[in-house]
Amino acid sequence: MYKKITSLFIICCLCVFVTACGPSEEKVAQAQQKYAQLAEIHNQVVEAHNNVDNNSLDEALTELREKITEVEGYNLAEMDDEEIDILIQIMDALISSYERHLDTLTNIKGEEEAAVLVPIPVTLVNQTEISFTEIKLYERGDVGIHENLLLGIGEFTQGETLTGLCLQRDIDNTPWILELTDTEGMTYQLELLSGEYTEEGVKLNLIYDAEQKIISLAV
């Protein structure tokens, strides 16, 4: 509840703050811009906080929200330039605090994700009559550039065994993709069901159906 209320609260108050006028247009503009920066980093922290299970920053973020409430209580129209400068310094300090908390939350998120990843070693046996020049192993949905695991090794030919492969099972049991390219340039994609493999690893045999021209996996 706190996280949702905080995010909405600062957006609404931003409108009130921006509409205030001050003794000098330049100084008011600086204050408005600084508040916009504060609102942006605040909402980034709220989102990051919502995405972790760790609640160690709850008290610190509550205190920051209270300080933002104090900032929103100022009326620029009743302040001179020097007072607005002080207010800007206060907002700079709040922004710095939020940036530190954002770094902390980023680290926490990484630790939480790493904690639920289970490495699973994979051994691949080529029981087909096909030679492969490229083998790539990646999580389904990963659109990045995938490394050719045969680079510097040579072709993966009939009867050979390839060890040292590894996939990581996440909390969602996201399937992995084994992508094979043969010497003729034909590419095959096979889905690996990581949720069905144990931490001790799995040995997968490549099987080729000559009639249907399909490669499959057998455990």
PDB file of C-alpha atoms in Angstrom:
ATOM      1  CA  MET A   1       0.000   0.000   0.000  1.00  0.00           C
ATOM      2  CA  TYR A   2       2.766   2.443   0.942  1.00  0.00           C
ATOM      3  CA  LYS A   3       4.573   2.068  -2.357  1.00  0.00           C
ATOM      4  CA  LYS A   4       1.517   2.758  -4.515  1.00  0.00           C
ATOM      5  CA  ILE A   5       0.369   5.745  -2.449  1.00  0.00           C
ATOM      6  CA  THR A   6       3.824   7.309  -2.503  1.00  0.00           C
ATOM      7  CA  SER A   7       4.110   7.192  -6.267  1.00  0.00           C
ATOM      8  CA  LEU A   8       0.689   8.746  -6.885  1.00  0.00           C
ATOM      9  CA  PHE A   9       1.154  11.323  -4.119  1.00  0.00           C
ATOM     10  CA  ILE A  10       4.263  12.857  -5.604  1.00  0.00           C
ATOM     11  CA  ILE A  11       2.762  13.073  -9.097  1.00  0.00           C
ATOM     12  CA  CYS A  12      -0.296  14.936  -7.840  1.00  0.00           C
ATOM     13  CA  CYS A  13       1.761  17.342  -5.740  1.00  0.00           C
ATOM     14  CA  LEU A  14       4.044  18.040  -8.669  1.00  0.00           C
ATOM     15  CA  CYS A  15       1.164  19.749 -10.436  1.00  0.00           C
ATOM     16  CA  VAL A  16       0.565  22.034  -7.456  1.00  0.00           C
ATOM     17  CA  PHE A  17       4.251  22.800  -7.099  1.00  0.00           C
ATOM     18  CA  VAL A  18       4.758  23.640 -10.761  1.00  0.00           C
ATOM     19  CA  THR A  19       1.832  26.049 -10.855  1.00  0.00           C
ATOM     20  CA  ALA A  20       3.313  28.171  -8.085  1.00  0.00           C
ATOM     21  CA  CYS A  21       5.000  31.414  -9.121  1.00  0.00           C
ATOM     22  CA  GLY A  22       7.967  33.136  -7.534  1.00  0.00           C
ATOM     23  CA  PRO A  23       9.956  36.349  -7.311  1.00  0.00           C
ATOM     24  CA  SER A  24      12.093  35.576 -10.349  1.00  0.00           C
ATOM     25  CA  GLU A  25      11.126  33.482 -13.338  1.00  0.00           C
ATOM     26  CA  GLU A  26      14.622  32.047 -13.640  1.00  0.00           C
ATOM     27  CA  LYS A  27      14.756  30.914 -10.030  1.00  0.00           C
ATOM     28  CA  VAL A  28      11.252  29.460 -10.124  1.00  0.00           C
ATOM     29  CA  ALA A  29      12.141  27.568 -13.302  1.00  0.00           C
ATOM     30  CA  GLN A  30      15.207  26.110 -11.584  1.00  0.00           C
ATOM     31  CA  ALA A  31      13.119  24.972  -8.628  1.00  0.00           C
ATOM     32  CA  GLN A  32      10.488  23.445 -10.904  1.00  0.00           C
ATOM     33  CA  GLN A  33      13.122  21.582 -12.901  1.00  0.00           C
ATOM     34  CA  LYS A  34      14.758  20.294  -9.740  1.00  0.00           C
ATOM     35  CA  TYR A  35      11.432  19.066  -8.402  1.00  0.00           C
ATOM     36  CA  ALA A  36      10.794  17.255 -11.678  1.00  0.00           C
ATOM     37  CA  GLN A  37      14.144  15.475 -11.249  1.00  0.00           C
ATOM     38  CA  LEU A  38      13.208  14.592  -7.690  1.00  0.00           C
ATOM     39  CA  ALA A  39       9.845  13.221  -8.794  1.00  0.00           C
ATOM     40  CA  GLU A  40      11.462  11.129 -11.530  1.00  0.00           C
ATOM     41  CA  ILE A  41      14.082   9.505  -9.305  1.00  0.00           C
ATOM     42  CA  HIS A  42      11.501   9.006  -6.576  1.00  0.00           C
ATOM     43  CA  ASN A  43       9.201   7.048  -8.871  1.00  0.00           C
ATOM     44  CA  GLN A  44      12.141   5.014 -10.191  1.00  0.00           C
ATOM     45  CA  VAL A  45      12.952   4.004  -6.624  1.00  0.00           C
ATOM     46  CA  VAL A  46       9.312   3.156  -5.885  1.00  0.00           C
ATOM     47  CA  GLU A  47       9.201   0.899  -8.952  1.00  0.00           C
ATOM     48  CA  ALA A  48      12.486  -0.771  -8.028  1.00  0.00           C
ATOM     49  CA  HIS A  49      11.252  -1.204  -4.453  1.00  0.00           C
ATOM     50  CA  ASN A  50       8.084  -2.878  -5.697  1.00  0.00           C
ATOM     51  CA  ASN A  51      10.177  -5.367  -7.674  1.00  0.00           C
ATOM     52  CA  VAL A  52      12.126  -6.784  -4.733  1.00  0.00           C
ATOM     53  CA  ASP A  53      11.071  -8.909  -1.781  1.00  0.00           C
ATOM     54  CA  ASN A  54      13.570  -7.291   0.574  1.00  0.00           C
ATOM     55  CA  ASN A  55      11.902  -4.678   2.812  1.00  0.00           C
ATOM     56  CA  SER A  56      15.010  -3.315   4.537  1.00  0.00           C
ATOM     57  CA  LEU A  57      14.587   0.110   2.910  1.00  0.00           C
ATOM     58  CA  ASP A  58      10.966   0.626   3.961  1.00  0.00           C
ATOM     59  CA  GLU A  59      11.815   2.916   6.881  1.00  0.00           C
ATOM     60  CA  ALA A  60      14.369   4.969   4.916  1.00  0.00           C
ATOM     61  CA  LEU A  61      11.966   5.494   2.021  1.00  0.00           C
ATOM     62  CA  THR A  62       9.187   6.499   4.421  1.00  0.00           C
ATOM     63  CA  GLU A  63      11.472   9.155   5.879  1.00  0.00           C
ATOM     64  CA  LEU A  64      12.310  10.449   2.408  1.00  0.00           C
ATOM     65  CA  ARG A  65       8.628  10.680   1.562  1.00  0.00           C
ATOM     66  CA  GLU A  66       8.063  12.782   4.672  1.00  0.00           C
ATOM     67  CA  LYS A  67      10.862  15.131   3.629  1.00  0.00           C
ATOM     68  CA  ILE A  68       9.272  15.458   0.186  1.00  0.00           C
ATOM     69  CA  THR A  69       6.021  16.403   1.896  1.00  0.00           C
ATOM     70  CA  GLU A  70       7.894  19.202   3.668  1.00  0.00           C
ATOM     71  CA  VAL A  71       9.316  20.415   0.360  1.00  0.00           C
ATOM     72  CA  GLU A  72       5.849  20.466  -1.162  1.00  0.00           C
ATOM     73  CA  GLY A  73       4.667  22.660   1.709  1.00  0.00           C
ATOM     74  CA  TYR A  74       6.736  25.602   0.489  1.00  0.00           C
ATOM     75  CA  ASN A  75       5.051  28.285  -1.616  1.00  0.00           C
ATOM     76  CA  LEU A  76       7.464  29.729  -4.155  1.00  0.00           C
ATOM     77  CA  ALA A  77       5.399  32.866  -4.428  1.00  0.00           C
ATOM     78  CA  GLU A  78       6.249  33.700  -0.805  1.00  0.00           C
ATOM     79  CA  MET A  79       9.990  33.019  -1.126  1.00  0.00           C
ATOM     80  CA  ASP A  80      12.914  35.113  -2.329  1.00  0.00           C
ATOM     81  CA  ASP A  81      15.735  33.862  -4.535  1.00  0.00           C
ATOM     82  CA  GLU A  82      18.036  32.963  -1.635  1.00  0.00           C
ATOM     83  CA  GLU A  83      15.333  30.895   0.034  1.00  0.00           C
ATOM     84  CA  ILE A  84      14.637  29.111  -3.229  1.00  0.00           C
ATOM     85  CA  ASP A  85      18.359  28.335  -3.558  1.00  0.00           C
ATOM     86  CA  ILE A  86      18.239  26.673  -0.152  1.00  0.00           C
ATOM     87  CA  LEU A  87      15.178  24.700  -1.232  1.00  0.00           C
ATOM     88  CA  ILE A  88      17.015  23.553  -4.340  1.00  0.00           C
ATOM     89  CA  GLN A  89      19.918  22.377  -2.171  1.00  0.00           C
ATOM     90  CA  ILE A  90      17.481  20.384  -0.044  1.00  0.00           C
ATOM     91  CA  MET A  91      16.066  18.736  -3.164  1.00  0.00           C
ATOM     92  CA  ASP A  92      19.599  17.963  -4.405  1.00  0.00           C
ATOM     93  CA  ALA A  93      20.282  16.161  -1.136  1.00  0.00           C
ATOM     94  CA  LEU A  94      17.053  14.177  -1.481  1.00  0.00           C
ATOM     95  CA  ILE A  95      17.941  13.229  -5.060  1.00  0.00           C
ATOM     96  CA  SER A  96      21.360  11.991  -3.909  1.00  0.00           C
ATOM     97  CA  SER A  97      19.702   9.856  -1.225  1.00  0.00           C
ATOM     98  CA  TYR A  98      17.302   8.371  -3.756  1.00  0.00           C
ATOM     99  CA  GLU A  99      20.155   7.613  -6.153  1.00  0.00           C
ATOM    100  CA  ARG A 100      21.993   5.702  -3.420  1.00  0.00           C
ATOM    101  CA  HIS A 101      18.853   3.756  -2.588  1.00  0.00           C
ATOM    102  CA  LEU A 102      18.322   2.987  -6.270  1.00  0.00           C
ATOM    103  CA  ASP A 103      21.821   1.517  -6.482  1.00  0.00           C
ATOM    104  CA  THR A 104      21.102  -0.551  -3.383  1.00  0.00           C
ATOM    105  CA  LEU A 105      17.808  -1.820  -4.799  1.00  0.00           C
ATOM    106  CA  THR A 106      19.499  -2.729  -8.078  1.00  0.00           C
ATOM    107  CA  ASN A 107      22.028  -4.829  -6.166  1.00  0.00           C
ATOM    108  CA  ILE A 108      19.294  -6.428  -4.070  1.00  0.00           C
ATOM    109  CA  LYS A 109      17.353  -7.330  -7.218  1.00  0.00           C
ATOM    110  CA  GLY A 110      20.430  -8.943  -8.723  1.00  0.00           C
ATOM    111  CA  GLU A 111      21.064 -10.947  -5.556  1.00  0.00           C
ATOM    112  CA  GLU A 112      17.448 -12.104  -5.394  1.00  0.00           C
ATOM    113  CA  GLU A 113      17.477 -13.205  -9.020  1.00  0.00           C
ATOM    114  CA  ALA A 114      20.798 -14.983  -8.602  1.00  0.00           C
ATOM    115  CA  ALA A 115      19.445 -16.798  -5.571  1.00  0.00           C
ATOM    116  CA  VAL A 116      16.734 -18.506  -7.594  1.00  0.00           C
ATOM    117  CA  LEU A 117      18.920 -19.478 -10.562  1.00  0.00           C
ATOM    118  CA  VAL A 118      19.967 -23.132 -10.573  1.00  0.00           C
ATOM    119  CA  PRO A 119      22.879 -24.055 -12.870  1.00  0.00           C
ATOM    120  CA  ILE A 120      22.312 -27.324 -14.729  1.00  0.00           C
ATOM    121  CA  PRO A 121      25.206 -28.978 -16.606  1.00  0.00           C
ATOM    122  CA  VAL A 122      24.325 -30.430 -19.997  1.00  0.00           C
ATOM    123  CA  THR A 123      26.109 -33.149 -21.948  1.00  0.00           C
ATOM    124  CA  LEU A 124      25.262 -33.425 -25.645  1.00  0.00           C
ATOM    125  CA  VAL A 125      25.810 -36.590 -27.700  1.00  0.00           C
ATOM    126  CA  ASN A 126      25.613 -36.473 -31.505  1.00  0.00           C
ATOM    127  CA  GLN A 127      23.867 -39.685 -32.559  1.00  0.00           C
ATOM    128  CA  THR A 128      22.998 -38.321 -35.990  1.00  0.00           C
ATOM    129  CA  GLU A 129      24.943 -38.562 -39.228  1.00  0.00           C
ATOM    130  CA  ILE A 130      25.047 -34.769 -39.408  1.00  0.00           C
ATOM    131  CA  SER A 131      28.030 -32.573 -38.626  1.00  0.00           C
ATOM    132  CA  PHE A 132      27.348 -29.230 -36.964  1.00  0.00           C
ATOM    133  CA  THR A 133      29.414 -26.077 -37.279  1.00  0.00           C
ATOM    134  CA  GLU A 134      27.485 -23.979 -34.767  1.00  0.00           C
ATOM    135  CA  ILE A 135      25.816 -24.715 -31.455  1.00  0.00           C
ATOM    136  CA  LYS A 136      24.124 -22.005 -29.398  1.00  0.00           C
ATOM    137  CA  LEU A 137      22.399 -22.373 -26.052  1.00  0.00           C
ATOM    138  CA  TYR A 138      20.243 -19.565 -24.642  1.00  0.00           C
ATOM    139  CA  GLU A 139      17.132 -18.877 -22.613  1.00  0.00           C
ATOM    140  CA  ARG A 140      13.930 -18.617 -24.639  1.00  0.00           C
ATOM    141  CA  GLY A 141      13.094 -14.981 -25.263  1.00  0.00           C
ATOM    142  CA  ASP A 142      16.712 -13.820 -25.102  1.00  0.00           C
ATOM    143  CA  VAL A 143      17.125 -11.665 -28.213  1.00  0.00           C
ATOM    144  CA  GLY A 144      20.792 -10.844 -27.659  1.00  0.00           C
ATOM    145  CA  ILE A 145      23.759 -12.110 -29.644  1.00  0.00           C
ATOM    146  CA  HIS A 146      24.408 -15.763 -28.798  1.00  0.00           C
ATOM    147  CA  GLU A 147      27.877 -17.263 -28.740  1.00  0.00           C
ATOM    148  CA  ASN A 148      28.777 -20.170 -30.995  1.00  0.00           C
ATOM    149  CA  LEU A 149      29.929 -22.791 -28.500  1.00  0.00           C
ATOM    150  CA  LEU A 150      31.909 -24.606 -31.188  1.00  0.00           C
ATOM    151  CA  LEU A 151      34.065 -21.574 -31.924  1.00  0.00           C
ATOM    152  CA  GLY A 152      37.692 -22.682 -31.845  1.00  0.00           C
ATOM    153  CA  ILE A 153      36.700 -26.333 -31.413  1.00  0.00           C
ATOM    154  CA  GLY A 154      35.697 -27.397 -34.909  1.00  0.00           C
ATOM    155  CA  GLU A 155      32.756 -29.414 -36.149  1.00  0.00           C
ATOM    156  CA  PHE A 156      30.560 -31.517 -33.883  1.00  0.00           C
ATOM    157  CA  THR A 157      30.404 -34.795 -35.783  1.00  0.00           C
ATOM    158  CA  GLN A 158      28.648 -38.159 -35.479  1.00  0.00           C
ATOM    159  CA  GLY A 159      29.436 -40.058 -32.290  1.00  0.00           C
ATOM    160  CA  GLU A 160      31.085 -37.118 -30.550  1.00  0.00           C
ATOM    161  CA  THR A 161      30.139 -35.932 -27.058  1.00  0.00           C
ATOM    162  CA  LEU A 162      30.121 -32.272 -26.050  1.00  0.00           C
ATOM    163  CA  THR A 163      30.459 -31.479 -22.346  1.00  0.00           C
ATOM    164  CA  GLY A 164      30.728 -28.240 -20.421  1.00  0.00           C
ATOM    165  CA  LEU A 165      27.367 -26.886 -21.572  1.00  0.00           C
ATOM    166  CA  CYS A 166      25.239 -25.240 -18.909  1.00  0.00           C
ATOM    167  CA  LEU A 167      21.776 -23.735 -18.648  1.00  0.00           C
ATOM    168  CA  GLN A 168      20.221 -21.978 -15.664  1.00  0.00           C
ATOM    169  CA  ARG A 169      16.789 -22.792 -14.348  1.00  0.00           C
ATOM    170  CA  ASP A 170      14.963 -19.721 -13.038  1.00  0.00           C
ATOM    171  CA  ILE A 171      11.981 -19.546 -10.719  1.00  0.00           C
ATOM    172  CA  ASP A 172       9.635 -19.610 -13.740  1.00  0.00           C
ATOM    173  CA  ASN A 173      11.316 -22.697 -15.256  1.00  0.00           C
ATOM    174  CA  THR A 174      11.820 -20.780 -18.500  1.00  0.00           C
ATOM    175  CA  PRO A 175      12.718 -23.220 -21.324  1.00  0.00           C
ATOM    176  CA  TRP A 176      16.063 -22.902 -23.078  1.00  0.00           C
ATOM    177  CA  ILE A 177      16.788 -23.148 -26.786  1.00  0.00           C
ATOM    178  CA  LEU A 178      19.466 -25.375 -28.285  1.00  0.00           C
ATOM    179  CA  GLU A 179      20.213 -23.996 -31.748  1.00  0.00           C
ATOM    180  CA  LEU A 180      22.211 -26.150 -34.166  1.00  0.00           C
ATOM    181  CA  THR A 181      23.577 -25.241 -37.606  1.00  0.00           C
ATOM    182  CA  ASP A 182      24.881 -28.000 -39.862  1.00  0.00           C
ATOM    183  CA  THR A 183      27.554 -27.866 -42.557  1.00  0.00           C
ATOM    184  CA  GLU A 184      24.897 -27.146 -45.191  1.00  0.00           C
ATOM    185  CA  GLY A 185      23.704 -24.056 -43.324  1.00  0.00           C
ATOM    186  CA  MET A 186      20.478 -25.671 -42.099  1.00  0.00           C
ATOM    187  CA  THR A 187      19.452 -24.452 -38.631  1.00  0.00           C
ATOM    188  CA  TYR A 188      17.518 -26.485 -36.078  1.00  0.00           C
ATOM    189  CA  GLN A 189      16.026 -25.178 -32.839  1.00  0.00           C
ATOM    190  CA  LEU A 190      15.240 -27.560 -30.000  1.00  0.00           C
ATOM    191  CA  GLU A 191      13.520 -26.597 -26.749  1.00  0.00           C
ATOM    192  CA  LEU A 192      15.076 -27.762 -23.491  1.00  0.00           C
ATOM    193  CA  LEU A 193      12.649 -28.048 -20.572  1.00  0.00           C
ATOM    194  CA  SER A 194      14.866 -26.824 -17.753  1.00  0.00           C
ATOM    195  CA  GLY A 195      12.182 -27.492 -15.166  1.00  0.00           C
ATOM    196  CA  GLU A 196      12.476 -31.232 -15.804  1.00  0.00           C
ATOM    197  CA  TYR A 197      16.247 -31.474 -15.266  1.00  0.00           C
ATOM    198  CA  THR A 198      17.980 -31.991 -11.925  1.00  0.00           C
ATOM    199  CA  GLU A 199      20.889 -30.008 -10.536  1.00  0.00           C
ATOM    200  CA  GLU A 200      23.133 -33.023 -11.215  1.00  0.00           C
ATOM    201  CA  GLY A 201      22.684 -32.328 -14.915  1.00  0.00           C
ATOM    202  CA  VAL A 202      21.301 -34.094 -17.955  1.00  0.00           C
ATOM    203  CA  LYS A 203      22.686 -36.088 -20.891  1.00  0.00           C
ATOM    204  CA  LEU A 204      20.882 -35.355 -24.147  1.00  0.00           C
ATOM    205  CA  ASN A 205      21.191 -37.431 -27.305  1.00  0.00           C
ATOM    206  CA  LEU A 206      20.655 -35.843 -30.701  1.00  0.00           C
ATOM    207  CA  ILE A 207      18.484 -38.077 -32.888  1.00  0.00           C
ATOM    208  CA  TYR A 208      17.734 -37.465 -36.585  1.00  0.00           C
ATOM    209  CA  ASP A 209      14.565 -38.595 -38.390  1.00  0.00           C
ATOM    210  CA  ALA A 210      15.663 -38.878 -42.025  1.00  0.00           C
ATOM    211  CA  GLU A 211      12.086 -39.178 -43.372  1.00  0.00           C
ATOM    212  CA  GLN A 212      10.785 -36.045 -41.692  1.00  0.00           C
ATOM    213  CA  LYS A 213      14.207 -34.356 -41.645  1.00  0.00           C
ATOM    214  CA  ILE A 214      13.746 -33.492 -37.990  1.00  0.00           C
ATOM    215  CA  ILE A 215      16.255 -33.532 -35.163  1.00  0.00           C
ATOM    216  CA  SER A 216      14.990 -34.396 -31.703  1.00  0.00           C
ATOM    217  CA  LEU A 217      16.403 -34.990 -28.262  1.00  0.00           C
ATOM    218  CA  ALA A 218      16.376 -38.182 -26.203  1.00  0.00           C
ATOM    219  CA  VAL A 219      17.410 -38.341 -22.597  1.00  0.00           C
TER     220      VAL A 219
END
